[in-house]
Tab-separated table of C-alpha atoms and ligand atoms in Angstrom:
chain	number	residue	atom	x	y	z
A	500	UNK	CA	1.551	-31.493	2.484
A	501	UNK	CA	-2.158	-30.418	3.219
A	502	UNK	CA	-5.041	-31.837	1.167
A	503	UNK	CA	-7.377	-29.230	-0.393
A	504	UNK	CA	-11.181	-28.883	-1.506
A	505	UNK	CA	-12.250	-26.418	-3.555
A	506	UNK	CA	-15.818	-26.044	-2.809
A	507	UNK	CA	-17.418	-23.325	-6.301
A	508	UNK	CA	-15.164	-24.406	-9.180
A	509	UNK	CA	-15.740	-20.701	-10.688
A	510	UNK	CA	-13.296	-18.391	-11.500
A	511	UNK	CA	-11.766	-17.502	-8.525
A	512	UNK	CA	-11.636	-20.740	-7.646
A	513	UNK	CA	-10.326	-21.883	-11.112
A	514	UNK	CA	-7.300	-19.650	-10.968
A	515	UNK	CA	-6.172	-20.545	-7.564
A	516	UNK	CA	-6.541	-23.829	-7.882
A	517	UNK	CA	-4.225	-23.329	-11.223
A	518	UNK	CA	-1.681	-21.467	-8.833
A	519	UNK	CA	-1.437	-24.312	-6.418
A	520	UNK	CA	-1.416	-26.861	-9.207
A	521	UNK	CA	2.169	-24.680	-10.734
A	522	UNK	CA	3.548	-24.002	-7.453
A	523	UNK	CA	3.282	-28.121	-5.994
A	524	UNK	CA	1.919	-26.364	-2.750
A	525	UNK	CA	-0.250	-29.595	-2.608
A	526	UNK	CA	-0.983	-32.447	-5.053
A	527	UNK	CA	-4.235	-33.449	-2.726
A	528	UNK	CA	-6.645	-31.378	-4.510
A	529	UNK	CA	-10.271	-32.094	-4.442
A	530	UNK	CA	-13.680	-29.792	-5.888
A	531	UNK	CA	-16.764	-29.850	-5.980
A	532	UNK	CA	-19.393	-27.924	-7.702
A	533	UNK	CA	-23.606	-28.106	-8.321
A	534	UNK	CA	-22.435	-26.977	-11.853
A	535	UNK	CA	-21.680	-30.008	-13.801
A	536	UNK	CA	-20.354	-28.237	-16.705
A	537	UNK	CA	-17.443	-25.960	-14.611
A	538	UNK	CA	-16.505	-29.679	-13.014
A	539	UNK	CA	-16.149	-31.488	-16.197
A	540	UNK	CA	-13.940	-27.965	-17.565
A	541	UNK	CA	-12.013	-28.303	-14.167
A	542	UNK	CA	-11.536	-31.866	-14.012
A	543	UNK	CA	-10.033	-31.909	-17.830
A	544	UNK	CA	-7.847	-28.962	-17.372
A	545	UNK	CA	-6.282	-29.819	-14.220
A	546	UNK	CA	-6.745	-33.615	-13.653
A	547	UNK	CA	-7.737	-33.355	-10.304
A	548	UNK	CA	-10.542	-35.268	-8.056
A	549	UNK	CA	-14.036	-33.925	-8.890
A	550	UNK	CA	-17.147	-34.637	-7.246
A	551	UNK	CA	-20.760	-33.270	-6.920
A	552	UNK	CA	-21.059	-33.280	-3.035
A	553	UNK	CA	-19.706	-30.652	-1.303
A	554	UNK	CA	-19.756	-33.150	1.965
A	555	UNK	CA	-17.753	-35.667	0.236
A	556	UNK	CA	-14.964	-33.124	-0.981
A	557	UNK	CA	-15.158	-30.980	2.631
A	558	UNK	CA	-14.637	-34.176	4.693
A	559	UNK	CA	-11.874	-35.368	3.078
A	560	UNK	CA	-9.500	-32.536	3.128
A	561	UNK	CA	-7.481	-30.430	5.467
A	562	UNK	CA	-8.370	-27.379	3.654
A	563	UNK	CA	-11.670	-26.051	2.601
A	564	UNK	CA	-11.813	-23.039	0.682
A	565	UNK	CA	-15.552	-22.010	-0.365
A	566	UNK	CA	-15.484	-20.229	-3.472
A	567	UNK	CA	-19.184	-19.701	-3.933
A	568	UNK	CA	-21.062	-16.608	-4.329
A	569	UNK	CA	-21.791	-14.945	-1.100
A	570	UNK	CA	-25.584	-15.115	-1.850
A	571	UNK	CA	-24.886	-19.334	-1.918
A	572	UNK	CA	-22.502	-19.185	0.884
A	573	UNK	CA	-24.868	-20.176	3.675
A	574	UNK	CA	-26.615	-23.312	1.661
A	575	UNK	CA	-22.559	-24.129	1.423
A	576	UNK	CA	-22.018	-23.798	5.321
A	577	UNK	CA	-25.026	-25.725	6.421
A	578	UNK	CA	-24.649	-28.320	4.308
A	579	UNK	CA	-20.841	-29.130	5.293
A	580	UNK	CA	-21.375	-28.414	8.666
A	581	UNK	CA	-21.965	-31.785	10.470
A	582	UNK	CA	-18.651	-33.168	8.003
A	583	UNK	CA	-16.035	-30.638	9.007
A	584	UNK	CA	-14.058	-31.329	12.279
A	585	UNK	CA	-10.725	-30.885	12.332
A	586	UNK	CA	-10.619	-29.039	8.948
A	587	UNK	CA	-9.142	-25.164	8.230
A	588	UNK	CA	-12.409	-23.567	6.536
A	589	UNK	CA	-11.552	-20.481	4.199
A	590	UNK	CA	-14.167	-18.531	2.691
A	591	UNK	CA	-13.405	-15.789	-0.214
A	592	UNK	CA	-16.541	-14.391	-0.523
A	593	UNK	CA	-16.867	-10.929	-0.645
A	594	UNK	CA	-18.456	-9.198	2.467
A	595	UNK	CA	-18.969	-12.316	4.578
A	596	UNK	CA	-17.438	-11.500	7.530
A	597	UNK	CA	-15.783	-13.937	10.185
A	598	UNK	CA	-18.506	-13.666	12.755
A	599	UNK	CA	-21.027	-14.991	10.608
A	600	UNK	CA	-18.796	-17.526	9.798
A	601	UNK	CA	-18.069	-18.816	13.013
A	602	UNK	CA	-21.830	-18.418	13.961
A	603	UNK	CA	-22.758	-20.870	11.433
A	604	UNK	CA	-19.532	-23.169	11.880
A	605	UNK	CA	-19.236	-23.233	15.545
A	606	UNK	CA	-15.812	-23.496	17.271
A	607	UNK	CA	-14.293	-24.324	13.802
A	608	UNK	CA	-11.119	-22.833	12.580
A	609	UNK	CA	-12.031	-20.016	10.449
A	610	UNK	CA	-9.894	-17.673	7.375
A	611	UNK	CA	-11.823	-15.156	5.450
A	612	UNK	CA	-9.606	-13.812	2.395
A	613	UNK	CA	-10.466	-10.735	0.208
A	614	UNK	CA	-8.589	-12.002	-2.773
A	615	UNK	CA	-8.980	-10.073	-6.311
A	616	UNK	CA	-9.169	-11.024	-10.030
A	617	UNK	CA	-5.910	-10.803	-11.165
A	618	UNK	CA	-5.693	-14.619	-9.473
A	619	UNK	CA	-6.427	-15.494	-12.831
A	620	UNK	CA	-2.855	-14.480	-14.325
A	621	UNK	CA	-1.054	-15.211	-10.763
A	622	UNK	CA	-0.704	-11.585	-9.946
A	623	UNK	CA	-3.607	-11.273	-7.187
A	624	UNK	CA	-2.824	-8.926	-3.759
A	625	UNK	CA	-5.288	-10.189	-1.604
A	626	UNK	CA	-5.922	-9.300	1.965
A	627	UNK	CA	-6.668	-12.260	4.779
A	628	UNK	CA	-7.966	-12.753	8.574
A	629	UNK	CA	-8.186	-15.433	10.620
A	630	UNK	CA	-11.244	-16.181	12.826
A	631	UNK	CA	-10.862	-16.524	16.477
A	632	UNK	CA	-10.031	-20.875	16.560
A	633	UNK	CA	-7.420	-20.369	13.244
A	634	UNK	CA	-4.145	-21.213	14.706
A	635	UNK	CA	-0.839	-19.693	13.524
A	636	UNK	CA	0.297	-22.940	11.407
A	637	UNK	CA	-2.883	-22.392	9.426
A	638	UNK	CA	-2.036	-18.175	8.836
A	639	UNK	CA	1.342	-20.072	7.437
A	640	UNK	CA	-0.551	-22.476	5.329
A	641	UNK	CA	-2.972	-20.142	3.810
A	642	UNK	CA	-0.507	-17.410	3.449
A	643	UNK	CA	1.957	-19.977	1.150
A	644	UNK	CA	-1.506	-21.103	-0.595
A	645	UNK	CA	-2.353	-17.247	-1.294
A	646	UNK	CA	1.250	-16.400	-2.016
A	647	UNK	CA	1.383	-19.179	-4.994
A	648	UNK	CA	-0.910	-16.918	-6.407
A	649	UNK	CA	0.448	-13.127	-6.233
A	650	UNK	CA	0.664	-11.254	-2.694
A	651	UNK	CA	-1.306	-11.623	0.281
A	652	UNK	CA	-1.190	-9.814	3.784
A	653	UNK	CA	-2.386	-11.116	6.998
A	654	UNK	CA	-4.452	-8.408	8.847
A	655	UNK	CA	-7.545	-7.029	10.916
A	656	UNK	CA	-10.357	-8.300	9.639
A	657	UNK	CA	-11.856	-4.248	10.020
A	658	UNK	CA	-8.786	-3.497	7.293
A	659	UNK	CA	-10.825	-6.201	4.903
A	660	UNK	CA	-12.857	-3.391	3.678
A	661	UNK	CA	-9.921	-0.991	2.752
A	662	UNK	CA	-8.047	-4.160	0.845
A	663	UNK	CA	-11.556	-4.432	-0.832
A	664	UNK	CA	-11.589	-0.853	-2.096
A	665	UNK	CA	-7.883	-1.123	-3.188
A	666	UNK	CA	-7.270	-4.064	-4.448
A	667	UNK	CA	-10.570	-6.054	-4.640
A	668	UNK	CA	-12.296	-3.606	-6.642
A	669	UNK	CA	-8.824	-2.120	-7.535
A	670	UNK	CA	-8.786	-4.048	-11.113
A	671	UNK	CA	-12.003	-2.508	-12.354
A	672	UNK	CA	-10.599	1.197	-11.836
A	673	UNK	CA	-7.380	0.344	-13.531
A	674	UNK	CA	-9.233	-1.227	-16.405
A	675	UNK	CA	-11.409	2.152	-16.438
A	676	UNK	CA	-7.775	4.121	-16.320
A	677	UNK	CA	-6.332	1.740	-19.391
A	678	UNK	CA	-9.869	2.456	-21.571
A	679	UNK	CA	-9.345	6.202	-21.151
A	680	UNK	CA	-5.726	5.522	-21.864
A	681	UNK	CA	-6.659	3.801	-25.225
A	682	UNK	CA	-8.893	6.291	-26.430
A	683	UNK	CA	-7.151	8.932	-25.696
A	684	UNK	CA	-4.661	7.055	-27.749
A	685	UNK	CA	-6.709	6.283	-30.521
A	686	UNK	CA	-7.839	9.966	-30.654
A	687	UNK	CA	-4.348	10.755	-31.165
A	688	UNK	CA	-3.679	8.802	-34.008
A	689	UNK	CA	-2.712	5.381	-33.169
A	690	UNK	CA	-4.063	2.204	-33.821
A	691	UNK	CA	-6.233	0.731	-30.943
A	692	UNK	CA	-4.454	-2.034	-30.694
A	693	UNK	CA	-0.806	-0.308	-30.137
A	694	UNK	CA	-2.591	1.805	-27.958
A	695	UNK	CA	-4.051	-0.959	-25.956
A	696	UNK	CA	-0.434	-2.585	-25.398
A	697	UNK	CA	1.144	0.817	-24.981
A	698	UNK	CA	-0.879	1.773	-21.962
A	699	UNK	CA	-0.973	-1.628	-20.679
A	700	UNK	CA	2.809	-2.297	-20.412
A	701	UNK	CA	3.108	1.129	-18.644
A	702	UNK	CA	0.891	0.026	-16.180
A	703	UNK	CA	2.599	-3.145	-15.610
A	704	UNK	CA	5.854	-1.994	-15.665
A	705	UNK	CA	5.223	1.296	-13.579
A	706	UNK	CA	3.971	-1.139	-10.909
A	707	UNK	CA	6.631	-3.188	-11.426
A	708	UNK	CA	9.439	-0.870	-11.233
A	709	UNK	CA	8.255	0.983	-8.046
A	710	UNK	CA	7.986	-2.479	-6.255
A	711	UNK	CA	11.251	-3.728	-7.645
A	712	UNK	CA	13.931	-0.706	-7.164
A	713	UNK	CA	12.401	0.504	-3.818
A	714	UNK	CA	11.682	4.162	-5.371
A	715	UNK	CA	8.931	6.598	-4.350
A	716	UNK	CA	6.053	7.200	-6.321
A	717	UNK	CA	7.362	11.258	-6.033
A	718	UNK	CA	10.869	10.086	-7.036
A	719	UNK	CA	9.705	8.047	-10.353
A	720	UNK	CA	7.646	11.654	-11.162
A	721	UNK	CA	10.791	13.436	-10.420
A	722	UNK	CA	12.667	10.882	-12.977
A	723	UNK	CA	10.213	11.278	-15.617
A	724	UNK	CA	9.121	14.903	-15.524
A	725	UNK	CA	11.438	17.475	-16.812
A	726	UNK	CA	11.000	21.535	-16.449
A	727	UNK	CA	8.672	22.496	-18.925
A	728	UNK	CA	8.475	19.125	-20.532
A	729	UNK	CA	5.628	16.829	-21.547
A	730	UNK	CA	5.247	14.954	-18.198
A	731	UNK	CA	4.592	18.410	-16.295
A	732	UNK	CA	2.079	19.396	-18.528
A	733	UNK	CA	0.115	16.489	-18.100
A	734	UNK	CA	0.547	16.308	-14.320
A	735	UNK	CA	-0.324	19.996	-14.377
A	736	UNK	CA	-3.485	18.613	-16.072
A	737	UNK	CA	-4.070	16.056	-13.411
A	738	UNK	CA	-3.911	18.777	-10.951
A	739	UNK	CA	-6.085	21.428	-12.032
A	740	UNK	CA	-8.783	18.280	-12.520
A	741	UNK	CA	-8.025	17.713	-8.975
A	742	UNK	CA	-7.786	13.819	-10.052
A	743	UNK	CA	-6.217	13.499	-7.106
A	744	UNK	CA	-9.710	14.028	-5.148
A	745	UNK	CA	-11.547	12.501	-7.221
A	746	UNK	CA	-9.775	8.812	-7.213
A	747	UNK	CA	-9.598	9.456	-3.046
A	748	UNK	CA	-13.358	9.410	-3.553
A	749	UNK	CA	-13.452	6.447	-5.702
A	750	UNK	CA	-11.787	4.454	-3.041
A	751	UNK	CA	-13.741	5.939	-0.164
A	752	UNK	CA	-16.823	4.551	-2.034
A	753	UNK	CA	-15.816	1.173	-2.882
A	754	UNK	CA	-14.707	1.311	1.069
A	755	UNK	CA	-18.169	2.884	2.366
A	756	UNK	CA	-19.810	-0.122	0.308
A	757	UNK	CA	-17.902	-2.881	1.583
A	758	UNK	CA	-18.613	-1.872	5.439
A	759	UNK	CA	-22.329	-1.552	4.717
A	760	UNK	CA	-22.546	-5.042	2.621
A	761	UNK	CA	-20.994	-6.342	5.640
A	762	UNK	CA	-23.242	-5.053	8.084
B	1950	NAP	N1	-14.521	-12.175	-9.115
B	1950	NAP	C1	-13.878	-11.294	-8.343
B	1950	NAP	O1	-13.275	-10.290	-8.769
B	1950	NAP	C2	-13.837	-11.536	-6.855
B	1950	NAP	C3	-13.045	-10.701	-6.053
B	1950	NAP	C4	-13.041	-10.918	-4.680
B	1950	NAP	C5	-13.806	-11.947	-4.133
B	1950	NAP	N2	-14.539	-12.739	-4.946
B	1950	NAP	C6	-15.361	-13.803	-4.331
B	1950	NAP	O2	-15.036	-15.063	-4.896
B	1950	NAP	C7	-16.172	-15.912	-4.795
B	1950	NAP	C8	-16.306	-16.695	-6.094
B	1950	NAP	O3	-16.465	-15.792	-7.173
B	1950	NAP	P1	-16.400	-16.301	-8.692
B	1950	NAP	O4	-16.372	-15.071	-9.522
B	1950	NAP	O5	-15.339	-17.341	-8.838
B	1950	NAP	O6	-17.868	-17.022	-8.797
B	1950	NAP	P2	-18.422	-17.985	-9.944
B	1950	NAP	O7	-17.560	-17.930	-11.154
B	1950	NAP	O8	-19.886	-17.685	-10.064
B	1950	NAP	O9	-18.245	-19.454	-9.305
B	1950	NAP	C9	-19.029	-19.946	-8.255
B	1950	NAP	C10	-19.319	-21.422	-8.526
B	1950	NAP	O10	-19.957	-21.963	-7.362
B	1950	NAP	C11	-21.048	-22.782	-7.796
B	1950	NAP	N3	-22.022	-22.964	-6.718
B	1950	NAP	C12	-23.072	-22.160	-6.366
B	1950	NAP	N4	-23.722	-22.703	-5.321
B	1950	NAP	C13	-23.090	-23.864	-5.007
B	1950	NAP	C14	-23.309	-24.859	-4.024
B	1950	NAP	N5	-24.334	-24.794	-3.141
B	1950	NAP	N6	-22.462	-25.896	-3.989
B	1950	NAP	C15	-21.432	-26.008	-4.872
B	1950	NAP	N7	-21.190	-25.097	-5.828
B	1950	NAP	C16	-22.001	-24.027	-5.902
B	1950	NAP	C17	-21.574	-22.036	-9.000
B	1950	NAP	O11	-22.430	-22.848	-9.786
B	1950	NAP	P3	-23.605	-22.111	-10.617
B	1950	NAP	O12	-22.922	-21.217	-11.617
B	1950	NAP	O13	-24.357	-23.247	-11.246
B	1950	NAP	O14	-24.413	-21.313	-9.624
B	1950	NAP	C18	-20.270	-21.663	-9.700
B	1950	NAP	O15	-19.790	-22.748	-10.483
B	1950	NAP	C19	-17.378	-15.019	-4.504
B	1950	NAP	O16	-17.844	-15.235	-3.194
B	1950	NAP	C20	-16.847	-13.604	-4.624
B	1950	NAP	O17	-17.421	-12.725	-3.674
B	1950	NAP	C21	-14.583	-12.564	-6.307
């Protein structure tokens, strides 16, 4: 069983840490944070090791994930750079890619993840890459680590970008579908708050029932859209809004914006 630091006791950082703590993956945990207030709230909520230097929690540990903001990430590397030897060092900030990793942790065995919010209720699908020194025993680690948590595929780091535009900045465009959802709900006559679980326990369950049974996403249309019926005439609606298009070029943005933040 591998120990872990948690360096950023944030969100992110929060929820995974939560994951791990459910699924027994490790009982080594360790975190550290400048904030002494998300320490304390971590500390108390999980009962695990808390400290406020990042070199006393990265030395320790087998595991390092850095949970910081990418605009802190570098203060992060330098200062744990002289502790970590032998250590796995996983970074999940957004658009820092592997390369500048390894430039600033030299020869050291590197995993960049593109995880997503929906850690925080164990239902993340996360993306992951290893650096050129990671070894396959730690893919296997962090995969079971990222796994407690939701889904995770190991990839090309290149493919990061597309995982960011799906399912990194995936929850914000479902959020935006479930609003329209709810008002278009509301402006139909029902309460907001029926509306609100109505539309979003179709989402889960359309997600869940096209990864459970193994059914297209043409096949579930074709079981809920009768001639002439009421599912038609919305997907006819759909169409002639060429939504389609439009949520292709939502993607393609979040996509475009990811390769040029990485740049
Ligand atoms: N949120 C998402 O949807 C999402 C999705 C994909 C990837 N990510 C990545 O996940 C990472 C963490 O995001 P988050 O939303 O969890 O951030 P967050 O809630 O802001 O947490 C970051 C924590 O790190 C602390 N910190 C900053 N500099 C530090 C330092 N030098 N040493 C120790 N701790 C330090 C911060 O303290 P202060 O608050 O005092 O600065 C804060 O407690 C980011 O890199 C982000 O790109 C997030």
């Amino acid at each position: 069983m591998k120990s872990i630091a948690f360096i950023g006791t944030g969100r992110m950082a929060s929820a995974l840490i939560s994951c791990i703590h459910k699924s027994s993956i490790s009982k080594s945990i360790i975190a550290s944070d400048k904030s002494d207030i998300n320490l304390a709230r971590i500390k108390k909520q999980f009962k695990i090791k808390t400290t406020a230097d990042n070199k006393e929690a990265a030395g320790n540990s087998d595991i390092v994930f850095i949970c910081v903001k990418p605009q802190d990430i570098d203060a992060v590397l330098d200062e744990i750079n002289d502790v970590v030897k032998n250590q796995l060092v996983v970074s999940i900030a957004a658009g820092i890619r592997l390369k500048h990793l390894e430039n600033k942790l030299k020869n050291k065995r590197i995993i960049r993840v593109m995880p997503n919010i929906n850690c925080l209720v164990g239902e993340m699908a996360a993306g992951f890459s290893a650096g050129k020194y990671a070894t396959k025993e730690d893919i296997k680690n962090v995969s079971g680590i990222l796994n407690s948590a939701g889904i995770a595929f190991f990839m090309k780091e290149d493919l990061l970008d597309a995982v960011t535009g799906i399912s990194g900045s995936g929850p914000a465009f479902f959020a935006y579908f479930i609003y329209a959802f709810v008002k278009a709900g509301i402006k139909n006559g029902l309460p907001k708050e029926v509306a609100f679980r109505l539309a979003c326990q179709t989402a889960i369950g359309t997600g869940k029932l096209l990864m459970e049974s193994g059914i297209t996403t043409d096949e579930l249309i074709g079981m809920v859209a009768s001639k002439k019926g009421t599912t038609i005439a919305g997907l006819n609606a759909l169409k002639r809004h060429k939504v389609k298009d439009i949520l292709t070029k939502t993607i393609d943005a979040a996509v475009k914006r990811s390769r040029e933040l990485g740049k």
